[in-house]
Protein backbone atom coordinates (compact mmCIF):
# COMPACT_ATOMS: atom_id res chain seq x y z
CA UNK A 1 0.00 0.00 0.00
CA UNK A 2 1.21 3.54 -0.78
CA UNK A 3 0.90 5.83 2.23
CA UNK A 4 0.00 9.49 2.40
CA UNK A 5 0.80 12.48 4.62
CA UNK A 6 -1.29 15.62 4.19
CA UNK A 7 -0.48 19.31 4.51
CA UNK A 8 -3.60 21.24 5.55
CA UNK A 9 -3.75 25.02 5.18
CA UNK A 10 -4.84 27.81 2.88
CA UNK A 11 -3.33 29.06 0.64
CA UNK A 12 -0.46 26.62 0.14
CA UNK A 13 1.30 27.67 -3.09
CA UNK A 14 4.08 29.29 -1.04
CA UNK A 15 4.84 26.17 0.99
CA UNK A 16 8.10 24.35 0.34
CA UNK A 17 7.31 21.55 2.83
CA UNK A 18 6.04 19.20 0.07
CA UNK A 19 9.44 19.48 -1.63
CA UNK A 20 11.71 18.62 1.29
CA UNK A 21 9.32 16.10 2.86
CA UNK A 22 9.13 14.17 -0.43
CA UNK A 23 12.93 14.11 -0.63
CA UNK A 24 13.02 12.75 2.93
CA UNK A 25 10.41 10.05 2.24
CA UNK A 26 12.17 8.90 -0.93
CA UNK A 27 15.60 8.91 0.65
CA UNK A 28 14.34 6.69 3.50
CA UNK A 29 12.64 4.36 1.01
CA UNK A 30 9.18 5.05 2.43
CA UNK A 31 6.39 4.38 -0.04
CA UNK A 32 4.45 7.54 0.71
CA UNK A 33 3.48 10.90 -0.75
CA UNK A 34 3.31 14.26 1.04
CA UNK A 35 0.31 16.03 -0.43
CA UNK A 36 -0.57 19.72 -0.13
CA UNK A 37 -4.33 19.98 0.52
CA UNK A 38 -5.45 23.61 0.26
CA UNK A 39 -8.72 23.48 2.15
CA UNK A 40 -11.45 25.98 2.99
CA UNK A 41 -12.55 26.28 6.61
CA UNK A 42 -15.91 24.67 5.92
CA UNK A 43 -14.18 21.60 4.41
CA UNK A 44 -11.60 21.25 7.20
CA UNK A 45 -13.57 18.71 9.33
CA UNK A 46 -14.05 16.59 6.22
CA UNK A 47 -10.31 16.67 5.44
CA UNK A 48 -9.47 15.77 9.06
CA UNK A 49 -11.83 12.80 8.78
CA UNK A 50 -9.83 11.57 5.77
CA UNK A 51 -6.69 11.36 7.96
CA UNK A 52 -8.51 8.60 9.86
CA UNK A 53 -8.71 6.46 6.70
CA UNK A 54 -6.26 3.58 6.09
CA UNK A 55 -3.07 4.63 4.38
CA UNK A 56 -2.84 8.11 5.87
CA UNK A 57 0.04 8.45 8.37
CA UNK A 58 -0.84 11.94 9.57
CA UNK A 59 -0.60 15.58 8.58
CA UNK A 60 1.05 18.94 8.95
CA UNK A 61 -1.16 21.92 9.70
CA UNK A 62 -0.31 25.47 8.73
CA UNK A 63 -1.84 28.94 8.54
CA UNK A 64 -4.74 29.57 9.19
CA UNK A 65 -5.76 26.31 10.93
CA UNK A 66 -3.18 25.65 13.67
CA UNK A 67 -5.69 26.65 16.36
CA UNK A 68 -8.97 25.82 14.64
CA UNK A 69 -7.99 22.18 14.16
CA UNK A 70 -7.63 21.44 17.89
CA UNK A 71 -11.29 20.50 18.64
CA UNK A 72 -11.28 18.11 15.67
CA UNK A 73 -8.53 15.90 17.17
CA UNK A 74 -8.73 13.20 19.85
CA UNK A 75 -5.77 14.23 22.04
CA UNK A 76 -3.38 17.18 22.19
CA UNK A 77 0.09 16.78 23.64
CA UNK A 78 1.15 19.10 26.46
CA UNK A 79 3.45 21.37 24.37
CA UNK A 80 0.79 21.96 21.70
CA UNK A 81 -1.80 22.48 24.39
CA UNK A 82 0.29 25.14 26.17
CA UNK A 83 0.96 26.86 22.85
CA UNK A 84 -2.66 26.54 21.75
CA UNK A 85 -1.52 25.47 18.28
CA UNK A 86 -1.03 22.18 16.44
CA UNK A 87 1.26 21.86 13.42
CA UNK A 88 1.57 18.06 13.34
CA UNK A 89 -1.06 15.31 13.51
CA UNK A 90 0.01 11.75 14.13
CA UNK A 91 -2.30 8.74 13.94
CA UNK A 92 -1.78 6.32 16.80
CA UNK A 93 -4.16 3.37 17.39
CA UNK A 94 -6.78 5.08 15.21
CA UNK A 95 -6.63 8.23 17.32
CA UNK A 96 -5.50 11.62 15.96
CA UNK A 97 -2.94 13.22 18.26
CA UNK A 98 -1.95 16.87 17.87
CA UNK A 99 1.65 18.00 18.43
CA UNK A 100 3.59 21.18 17.88
CA UNK A 101 7.15 20.95 16.56
CA UNK A 102 7.65 24.71 16.03
CA UNK A 103 9.24 25.24 19.46
CA UNK A 104 11.66 22.41 18.76
CA UNK A 105 12.42 23.82 15.29
CA UNK A 106 12.97 27.35 16.63
CA UNK A 107 15.29 26.16 19.39
CA UNK A 108 17.33 23.70 17.35
CA UNK A 109 17.67 26.26 14.57
CA UNK A 110 18.95 28.92 16.97
CA UNK A 111 21.22 26.85 19.18
CA UNK A 112 22.63 24.21 16.82
CA UNK A 113 22.44 25.87 13.43
CA UNK A 114 22.83 29.47 14.58
CA UNK A 115 25.23 28.69 17.47
CA UNK A 116 23.52 31.17 19.78
CA UNK A 117 22.91 30.24 23.43
CA UNK A 118 19.84 32.16 24.64
CA UNK A 119 20.18 31.26 28.34
CA UNK A 120 20.58 34.40 30.44
CA UNK A 121 20.24 36.70 27.41
CA UNK A 122 17.90 39.62 26.77
CA UNK A 123 15.54 38.89 23.88
CA UNK A 124 13.15 41.02 21.90
CA UNK A 125 10.40 39.54 19.75
CA UNK A 126 8.50 41.35 17.00
CA UNK A 127 4.99 39.93 16.57
CA UNK A 128 2.50 38.11 18.78
CA UNK A 129 0.97 35.59 16.34
CA UNK A 130 1.62 31.86 16.02
CA UNK A 131 5.34 32.05 15.20
CA UNK A 132 5.94 34.63 17.95
CA UNK A 133 4.21 32.38 20.48
CA UNK A 134 6.48 29.48 19.53
CA UNK A 135 9.52 31.79 19.77
CA UNK A 136 8.42 33.18 23.14
CA UNK A 137 7.78 29.76 24.73
CA UNK A 138 11.01 28.39 23.23
CA UNK A 139 13.08 31.26 24.66
CA UNK A 140 11.31 31.04 28.03
CA UNK A 141 12.11 27.29 28.11
CA UNK A 142 15.75 28.21 27.51
CA UNK A 143 15.69 30.57 30.51
CA UNK A 144 16.36 33.87 28.80
CA UNK A 145 16.80 36.61 31.37
CA UNK A 146 14.29 39.03 29.85
CA UNK A 147 11.84 38.98 26.97
CA UNK A 148 10.25 42.03 25.40
CA UNK A 149 7.39 41.52 22.96
CA UNK A 150 6.52 44.29 20.51
CA UNK A 151 3.46 43.94 18.31
CA UNK A 152 1.38 46.18 16.04
CA UNK A 153 -1.62 45.20 18.19
CA UNK A 154 -0.24 45.99 21.65
CA UNK A 155 -2.98 44.05 23.46
CA UNK A 156 -1.88 40.75 21.88
CA UNK A 157 1.71 41.40 23.02
CA UNK A 158 0.47 42.16 26.53
CA UNK A 159 -1.58 38.95 26.66
CA UNK A 160 1.39 36.87 25.49
CA UNK A 161 3.73 38.39 28.08
CA UNK A 162 1.09 37.76 30.80
CA UNK A 163 0.76 34.18 29.65
CA UNK A 164 4.51 33.65 30.01
CA UNK A 165 4.41 35.10 33.51
CA UNK A 166 1.43 32.89 34.45
CA UNK A 167 3.24 29.80 33.20
CA UNK A 168 5.86 30.27 35.89
CA UNK A 169 8.88 30.88 33.66
CA UNK A 170 11.80 32.54 35.38
CA UNK A 171 12.33 35.21 32.70
CA UNK A 172 10.99 38.73 33.07
CA UNK A 173 8.42 39.18 30.27
CA UNK A 174 7.07 42.54 29.14
CA UNK A 175 5.12 44.04 26.24
CA UNK A 176 6.04 47.40 24.73
CA UNK A 177 4.76 49.76 22.07
CA UNK A 178 6.65 50.37 18.83
CA UNK A 179 7.56 53.90 20.01
CA UNK A 180 9.64 52.48 22.86
CA UNK A 181 11.52 50.28 20.47
CA UNK A 182 14.97 51.89 20.33
CA UNK A 183 15.78 51.76 24.03
CA UNK A 184 14.91 48.04 24.08
CA UNK A 185 16.94 47.30 20.93
CA UNK A 186 19.94 48.88 22.61
CA UNK A 187 19.63 46.57 25.60
CA UNK A 188 18.93 43.39 23.61
CA UNK A 189 21.23 40.48 22.79
CA UNK A 190 18.76 38.71 20.50
CA UNK A 191 16.12 40.11 18.14
CA UNK A 192 13.52 37.81 16.60
CA UNK A 193 11.27 38.86 13.73
CA UNK A 194 8.08 36.81 13.79
CA UNK A 195 6.05 39.10 11.54
CA UNK A 196 5.70 38.64 7.76
CA UNK A 197 7.50 41.96 7.14
CA UNK A 198 10.22 41.27 4.57
CA UNK A 199 8.61 38.09 3.28
CA UNK A 200 8.53 37.63 -0.50
CA UNK A 201 5.21 38.62 -2.16
CA UNK A 202 4.05 40.38 1.06
CA UNK A 203 3.04 44.06 0.58
CA UNK A 204 6.03 44.96 2.81
CA UNK A 205 8.50 42.57 1.19
CA UNK A 206 11.13 45.31 0.79
CA UNK A 207 10.74 46.66 4.33
CA UNK A 208 13.09 45.91 7.21
CA UNK A 209 11.68 46.12 10.72
CA UNK A 210 14.98 47.70 11.86
CA UNK A 211 17.70 49.57 10.01
CA UNK A 212 21.46 49.02 10.29
CA UNK A 213 21.95 52.16 12.36
CA UNK A 214 19.53 50.85 15.00
CA UNK A 215 21.54 47.62 15.32
CA UNK A 216 25.01 46.76 16.71
CA UNK A 217 27.57 44.13 15.84
CA UNK A 218 27.00 42.27 19.11
CA UNK A 219 23.25 41.80 18.55
CA UNK A 220 22.08 38.48 17.11
CA UNK A 221 19.22 38.81 14.58
CA UNK A 222 16.94 35.80 13.95
CA UNK A 223 14.42 36.42 11.16
CA UNK A 224 11.82 33.64 11.04
CA UNK A 225 10.94 34.60 7.47
CA UNK A 226 12.64 32.04 5.19
CA UNK A 227 11.69 33.31 1.74
CA UNK A 228 13.75 35.12 0.60
CA UNK A 229 16.70 33.47 2.35
CA UNK A 230 18.30 36.91 2.82
CA UNK A 231 15.51 39.21 4.01
CA UNK A 232 15.79 43.04 4.21
CA UNK A 233 16.24 42.69 8.00
CA UNK A 234 19.10 40.23 7.55
CA UNK A 235 20.71 42.60 5.05
CA UNK A 236 20.44 45.50 7.53
CA UNK A 237 21.82 43.34 10.35
CA UNK A 238 24.75 42.23 8.22
CA UNK A 239 25.44 45.86 7.31
CA UNK A 240 25.68 46.58 11.06
CA UNK A 241 28.13 43.67 11.45
CA UNK A 242 25.61 41.61 13.46
CA UNK A 243 25.33 37.82 13.39
CA UNK A 244 22.19 36.60 11.62
CA UNK A 245 20.00 33.55 11.14
CA UNK A 246 17.10 33.15 8.72
CA UNK A 247 13.95 31.06 9.17
CA UNK A 248 14.92 28.07 7.02
CA UNK A 249 16.61 26.03 9.81
CA UNK A 250 13.47 26.39 11.97
CA UNK A 251 11.31 25.24 9.06
CA UNK A 252 13.51 22.23 8.31
CA UNK A 253 13.91 21.14 11.95
CA UNK A 254 10.19 21.38 12.71
CA UNK A 255 9.55 19.35 9.54
CA UNK A 256 12.26 16.82 10.44
CA UNK A 257 10.69 16.31 13.86
CA UNK A 258 7.23 15.77 12.29
CA UNK A 259 8.77 13.35 9.77
CA UNK A 260 10.19 11.18 12.56
CA UNK A 261 6.83 11.16 14.34
CA UNK A 262 5.02 9.85 11.24
CA UNK A 263 7.64 7.37 10.05
CA UNK A 264 9.77 6.45 13.11
CA UNK A 265 12.78 7.09 10.81
CA UNK A 266 15.56 9.58 11.39
CA UNK A 267 15.02 12.52 9.03
CA UNK A 268 17.74 13.12 6.40
CA UNK A 269 18.17 16.74 7.48
CA UNK A 270 21.07 17.54 5.11
CA UNK A 271 19.06 16.39 2.09
CA UNK A 272 16.04 18.36 3.27
CA UNK A 273 18.18 21.52 3.55
CA UNK A 274 19.64 20.91 0.11
CA UNK A 275 16.18 20.53 -1.49
CA UNK A 276 14.80 23.61 0.29
CA UNK A 277 17.80 25.80 -0.58
CA UNK A 278 17.61 24.77 -4.21
CA UNK A 279 13.92 25.69 -4.37
CA UNK A 280 14.30 29.00 -2.54
CA UNK A 281 17.21 30.07 -4.72
CA UNK A 282 15.11 29.42 -7.79
CA UNK A 283 12.01 31.24 -6.45
P1 LIG B 1 0.30 35.24 12.30
O1 LIG B 1 -0.15 34.31 13.34
O2 LIG B 1 -0.65 35.74 11.29
O3 LIG B 1 0.97 36.51 13.07
C1 LIG B 1 1.51 37.58 12.33
C2 LIG B 1 2.10 38.59 13.31
O4 LIG B 1 2.76 39.59 12.54
C3 LIG B 1 1.05 39.29 14.16
O5 LIG B 1 1.61 39.56 15.42
C4 LIG B 1 0.79 40.58 13.38
O6 LIG B 1 0.43 41.68 14.19
C5 LIG B 1 2.16 40.87 12.83
N1 LIG B 1 2.09 41.63 11.58
C6 LIG B 1 1.50 41.23 10.42
N2 LIG B 1 1.63 42.18 9.48
C7 LIG B 1 2.29 43.20 10.06
C8 LIG B 1 2.71 44.48 9.62
N3 LIG B 1 2.46 44.89 8.37
N4 LIG B 1 3.37 45.29 10.49
C9 LIG B 1 3.61 44.90 11.76
N5 LIG B 1 3.23 43.69 12.25
C10 LIG B 1 2.59 42.86 11.41
O7 LIG B 1 1.49 34.60 11.46
P2 LIG B 1 2.63 33.61 12.01
O8 LIG B 1 2.24 32.21 11.83
O9 LIG B 1 3.04 34.07 13.36
O10 LIG B 1 3.80 33.88 10.95
C11 LIG B 1 4.50 35.10 10.93
C12 LIG B 1 5.70 34.96 10.00
O11 LIG B 1 6.64 34.07 10.58
C13 LIG B 1 5.31 34.33 8.64
O12 LIG B 1 5.09 35.33 7.71
C14 LIG B 1 6.49 33.46 8.28
O13 LIG B 1 7.32 34.17 7.40
C15 LIG B 1 7.22 33.26 9.59
N6 LIG B 1 7.16 31.85 10.02
C16 LIG B 1 8.26 31.09 9.88
C17 LIG B 1 8.28 29.79 10.31
C18 LIG B 1 9.52 28.97 10.15
O14 LIG B 1 9.48 27.76 10.35
N7 LIG B 1 10.64 29.59 9.81
C19 LIG B 1 7.14 29.23 10.90
C20 LIG B 1 6.01 30.03 11.03
C21 LIG B 1 6.02 31.34 10.59
P3 LIG B 1 -1.09 41.93 14.69
O15 LIG B 1 -1.27 41.06 15.90
O16 LIG B 1 -1.11 43.37 14.99
O17 LIG B 1 -1.98 41.52 13.56
XYZ file of C-alpha atoms and ligand atoms in Angstrom:
331
model
C 0.000 0.000 0.000
C 1.205 3.536 -0.785
C 0.896 5.832 2.228
C -0.001 9.491 2.400
C 0.796 12.480 4.623
C -1.293 15.624 4.193
C -0.479 19.307 4.509
C -3.598 21.241 5.553
C -3.748 25.019 5.183
C -4.843 27.809 2.881
C -3.332 29.064 0.637
C -0.460 26.616 0.140
C 1.302 27.671 -3.087
C 4.085 29.292 -1.043
C 4.837 26.172 0.991
C 8.103 24.348 0.336
C 7.308 21.552 2.832
C 6.043 19.195 0.072
C 9.440 19.476 -1.633
C 11.709 18.624 1.289
C 9.320 16.097 2.858
C 9.130 14.172 -0.427
C 12.927 14.114 -0.627
C 13.020 12.750 2.934
C 10.413 10.054 2.239
C 12.173 8.904 -0.932
C 15.602 8.908 0.650
C 14.343 6.686 3.498
C 12.639 4.362 1.006
C 9.183 5.046 2.429
C 6.386 4.384 -0.044
C 4.454 7.541 0.715
C 3.476 10.903 -0.750
C 3.315 14.257 1.045
C 0.314 16.034 -0.428
C -0.575 19.724 -0.133
C -4.328 19.984 0.523
C -5.447 23.614 0.260
C -8.717 23.476 2.155
C -11.446 25.980 2.988
C -12.545 26.283 6.615
C -15.909 24.673 5.918
C -14.180 21.600 4.408
C -11.597 21.248 7.199
C -13.569 18.706 9.328
C -14.047 16.587 6.222
C -10.313 16.672 5.436
C -9.466 15.770 9.057
C -11.835 12.796 8.784
C -9.827 11.569 5.772
C -6.690 11.365 7.963
C -8.508 8.599 9.855
C -8.708 6.465 6.703
C -6.264 3.584 6.094
C -3.073 4.632 4.378
C -2.837 8.114 5.875
C 0.037 8.450 8.369
C -0.836 11.938 9.573
C -0.602 15.577 8.583
C 1.048 18.941 8.950
C -1.164 21.918 9.699
C -0.311 25.468 8.729
C -1.844 28.945 8.540
C -4.743 29.572 9.192
C -5.764 26.315 10.926
C -3.183 25.650 13.671
C -5.686 26.650 16.365
C -8.975 25.820 14.637
C -7.989 22.184 14.162
C -7.629 21.443 17.888
C -11.294 20.504 18.635
C -11.279 18.105 15.668
C -8.529 15.897 17.169
C -8.725 13.196 19.853
C -5.767 14.229 22.041
C -3.379 17.179 22.189
C 0.087 16.783 23.639
C 1.150 19.105 26.460
C 3.452 21.367 24.371
C 0.787 21.957 21.701
C -1.798 22.479 24.392
C 0.291 25.144 26.168
C 0.965 26.862 22.854
C -2.661 26.542 21.751
C -1.518 25.469 18.282
C -1.035 22.179 16.443
C 1.262 21.860 13.420
C 1.566 18.063 13.340
C -1.064 15.312 13.509
C 0.009 11.748 14.131
C -2.305 8.743 13.940
C -1.783 6.315 16.798
C -4.160 3.371 17.393
C -6.778 5.076 15.205
C -6.626 8.230 17.324
C -5.499 11.617 15.959
C -2.940 13.217 18.261
C -1.947 16.872 17.866
C 1.651 17.999 18.425
C 3.588 21.182 17.881
C 7.149 20.952 16.563
C 7.651 24.714 16.034
C 9.242 25.243 19.462
C 11.665 22.409 18.760
C 12.422 23.819 15.288
C 12.966 27.348 16.625
C 15.289 26.162 19.394
C 17.329 23.704 17.354
C 17.671 26.264 14.571
C 18.950 28.922 16.965
C 21.224 26.846 19.185
C 22.626 24.212 16.821
C 22.440 25.868 13.433
C 22.835 29.470 14.581
C 25.234 28.688 17.474
C 23.520 31.174 19.785
C 22.912 30.243 23.431
C 19.842 32.162 24.645
C 20.182 31.257 28.337
C 20.581 34.398 30.441
C 20.244 36.701 27.412
C 17.904 39.624 26.772
C 15.544 38.888 23.881
C 13.155 41.018 21.897
C 10.396 39.539 19.745
C 8.501 41.346 17.001
C 4.985 39.931 16.565
C 2.504 38.110 18.782
C 0.970 35.593 16.337
C 1.625 31.858 16.022
C 5.340 32.048 15.203
C 5.941 34.631 17.951
C 4.205 32.385 20.482
C 6.484 29.481 19.531
C 9.518 31.790 19.772
C 8.420 33.179 23.144
C 7.784 29.759 24.726
C 11.008 28.389 23.227
C 13.075 31.256 24.659
C 11.312 31.040 28.027
C 12.112 27.293 28.111
C 15.753 28.214 27.511
C 15.688 30.575 30.507
C 16.360 33.870 28.801
C 16.795 36.607 31.367
C 14.293 39.031 29.845
C 11.839 38.975 26.974
C 10.246 42.027 25.397
C 7.391 41.522 22.963
C 6.516 44.286 20.506
C 3.461 43.945 18.309
C 1.377 46.175 16.042
C -1.621 45.205 18.193
C -0.237 45.987 21.653
C -2.981 44.047 23.465
C -1.878 40.755 21.878
C 1.707 41.398 23.025
C 0.474 42.158 26.529
C -1.581 38.951 26.662
C 1.391 36.873 25.491
C 3.729 38.387 28.081
C 1.090 37.756 30.796
C 0.757 34.176 29.646
C 4.510 33.652 30.011
C 4.408 35.098 33.507
C 1.431 32.893 34.451
C 3.242 29.798 33.201
C 5.863 30.270 35.892
C 8.876 30.883 33.658
C 11.801 32.542 35.382
C 12.334 35.209 32.703
C 10.991 38.733 33.071
C 8.417 39.180 30.270
C 7.072 42.538 29.140
C 5.119 44.038 26.240
C 6.037 47.396 24.733
C 4.758 49.763 22.065
C 6.648 50.369 18.832
C 7.557 53.901 20.009
C 9.639 52.481 22.865
C 11.523 50.283 20.469
C 14.968 51.893 20.327
C 15.781 51.758 24.026
C 14.915 48.036 24.077
C 16.937 47.300 20.934
C 19.937 48.884 22.611
C 19.627 46.568 25.600
C 18.926 43.387 23.605
C 21.234 40.475 22.791
C 18.760 38.713 20.497
C 16.124 40.111 18.143
C 13.521 37.807 16.596
C 11.274 38.864 13.735
C 8.081 36.814 13.790
C 6.047 39.096 11.543
C 5.702 38.641 7.758
C 7.501 41.965 7.137
C 10.225 41.273 4.572
C 8.606 38.086 3.276
C 8.529 37.626 -0.503
C 5.213 38.615 -2.157
C 4.054 40.379 1.058
C 3.036 44.062 0.579
C 6.026 44.955 2.807
C 8.498 42.566 1.194
C 11.128 45.310 0.795
C 10.744 46.657 4.326
C 13.089 45.909 7.211
C 11.677 46.115 10.720
C 14.982 47.700 11.859
C 17.704 49.568 10.006
C 21.464 49.018 10.293
C 21.953 52.164 12.361
C 19.528 50.849 15.002
C 21.542 47.622 15.315
C 25.007 46.761 16.705
C 27.575 44.132 15.843
C 26.998 42.267 19.110
C 23.246 41.796 18.554
C 22.077 38.478 17.115
C 19.222 38.812 14.582
C 16.938 35.805 13.954
C 14.421 36.424 11.156
C 11.819 33.638 11.039
C 10.935 34.602 7.467
C 12.637 32.040 5.188
C 11.690 33.311 1.743
C 13.754 35.118 0.596
C 16.700 33.469 2.348
C 18.303 36.915 2.823
C 15.506 39.215 4.009
C 15.788 43.040 4.207
C 16.238 42.690 8.004
C 19.099 40.228 7.551
C 20.713 42.603 5.048
C 20.436 45.499 7.534
C 21.818 43.340 10.346
C 24.750 42.227 8.222
C 25.442 45.860 7.314
C 25.677 46.575 11.060
C 28.131 43.671 11.449
C 25.615 41.611 13.462
C 25.332 37.820 13.388
C 22.193 36.595 11.623
C 20.000 33.547 11.139
C 17.102 33.146 8.724
C 13.950 31.063 9.172
C 14.919 28.072 7.023
C 16.611 26.028 9.808
C 13.474 26.388 11.967
C 11.311 25.242 9.060
C 13.506 22.228 8.312
C 13.910 21.137 11.953
C 10.190 21.382 12.706
C 9.553 19.351 9.535
C 12.256 16.823 10.442
C 10.687 16.313 13.857
C 7.231 15.773 12.285
C 8.771 13.354 9.765
C 10.193 11.184 12.559
C 6.831 11.158 14.344
C 5.024 9.850 11.239
C 7.637 7.366 10.048
C 9.772 6.446 13.109
C 12.784 7.089 10.813
C 15.559 9.585 11.393
C 15.017 12.517 9.028
C 17.742 13.117 6.403
C 18.172 16.744 7.478
C 21.069 17.540 5.108
C 19.063 16.388 2.092
C 16.044 18.363 3.270
C 18.179 21.525 3.546
C 19.637 20.905 0.106
C 16.182 20.531 -1.492
C 14.801 23.609 0.292
C 17.802 25.798 -0.577
C 17.610 24.774 -4.205
C 13.919 25.686 -4.374
C 14.295 29.000 -2.538
C 17.215 30.071 -4.720
C 15.115 29.425 -7.791
C 12.012 31.240 -6.445
P 0.302 35.237 12.299
O -0.152 34.306 13.344
O -0.647 35.743 11.285
O 0.968 36.513 13.065
C 1.515 37.578 12.328
C 2.096 38.586 13.305
O 2.765 39.590 12.540
C 1.049 39.292 14.164
O 1.610 39.558 15.422
C 0.786 40.580 13.380
O 0.431 41.679 14.187
C 2.163 40.871 12.826
N 2.090 41.631 11.576
C 1.501 41.228 10.423
N 1.635 42.177 9.484
C 2.287 43.204 10.064
C 2.707 44.483 9.623
N 2.462 44.888 8.373
N 3.368 45.288 10.488
C 3.606 44.896 11.757
N 3.233 43.693 12.249
C 2.586 42.860 11.415
O 1.492 34.600 11.459
P 2.630 33.610 12.011
O 2.238 32.205 11.830
O 3.042 34.069 13.360
O 3.803 33.881 10.951
C 4.505 35.098 10.929
C 5.702 34.964 10.001
O 6.637 34.065 10.580
C 5.311 34.326 8.644
O 5.085 35.328 7.711
C 6.495 33.461 8.280
O 7.318 34.165 7.403
C 7.224 33.263 9.587
N 7.157 31.849 10.025
C 8.264 31.093 9.882
C 8.276 29.794 10.307
C 9.522 28.974 10.155
O 9.479 27.755 10.345
N 10.640 29.594 9.815
C 7.143 29.228 10.903
C 6.006 30.029 11.034
C 6.024 31.344 10.594
P -1.088 41.933 14.688
O -1.271 41.062 15.899
O -1.106 43.367 14.993
O -1.976 41.525 13.557
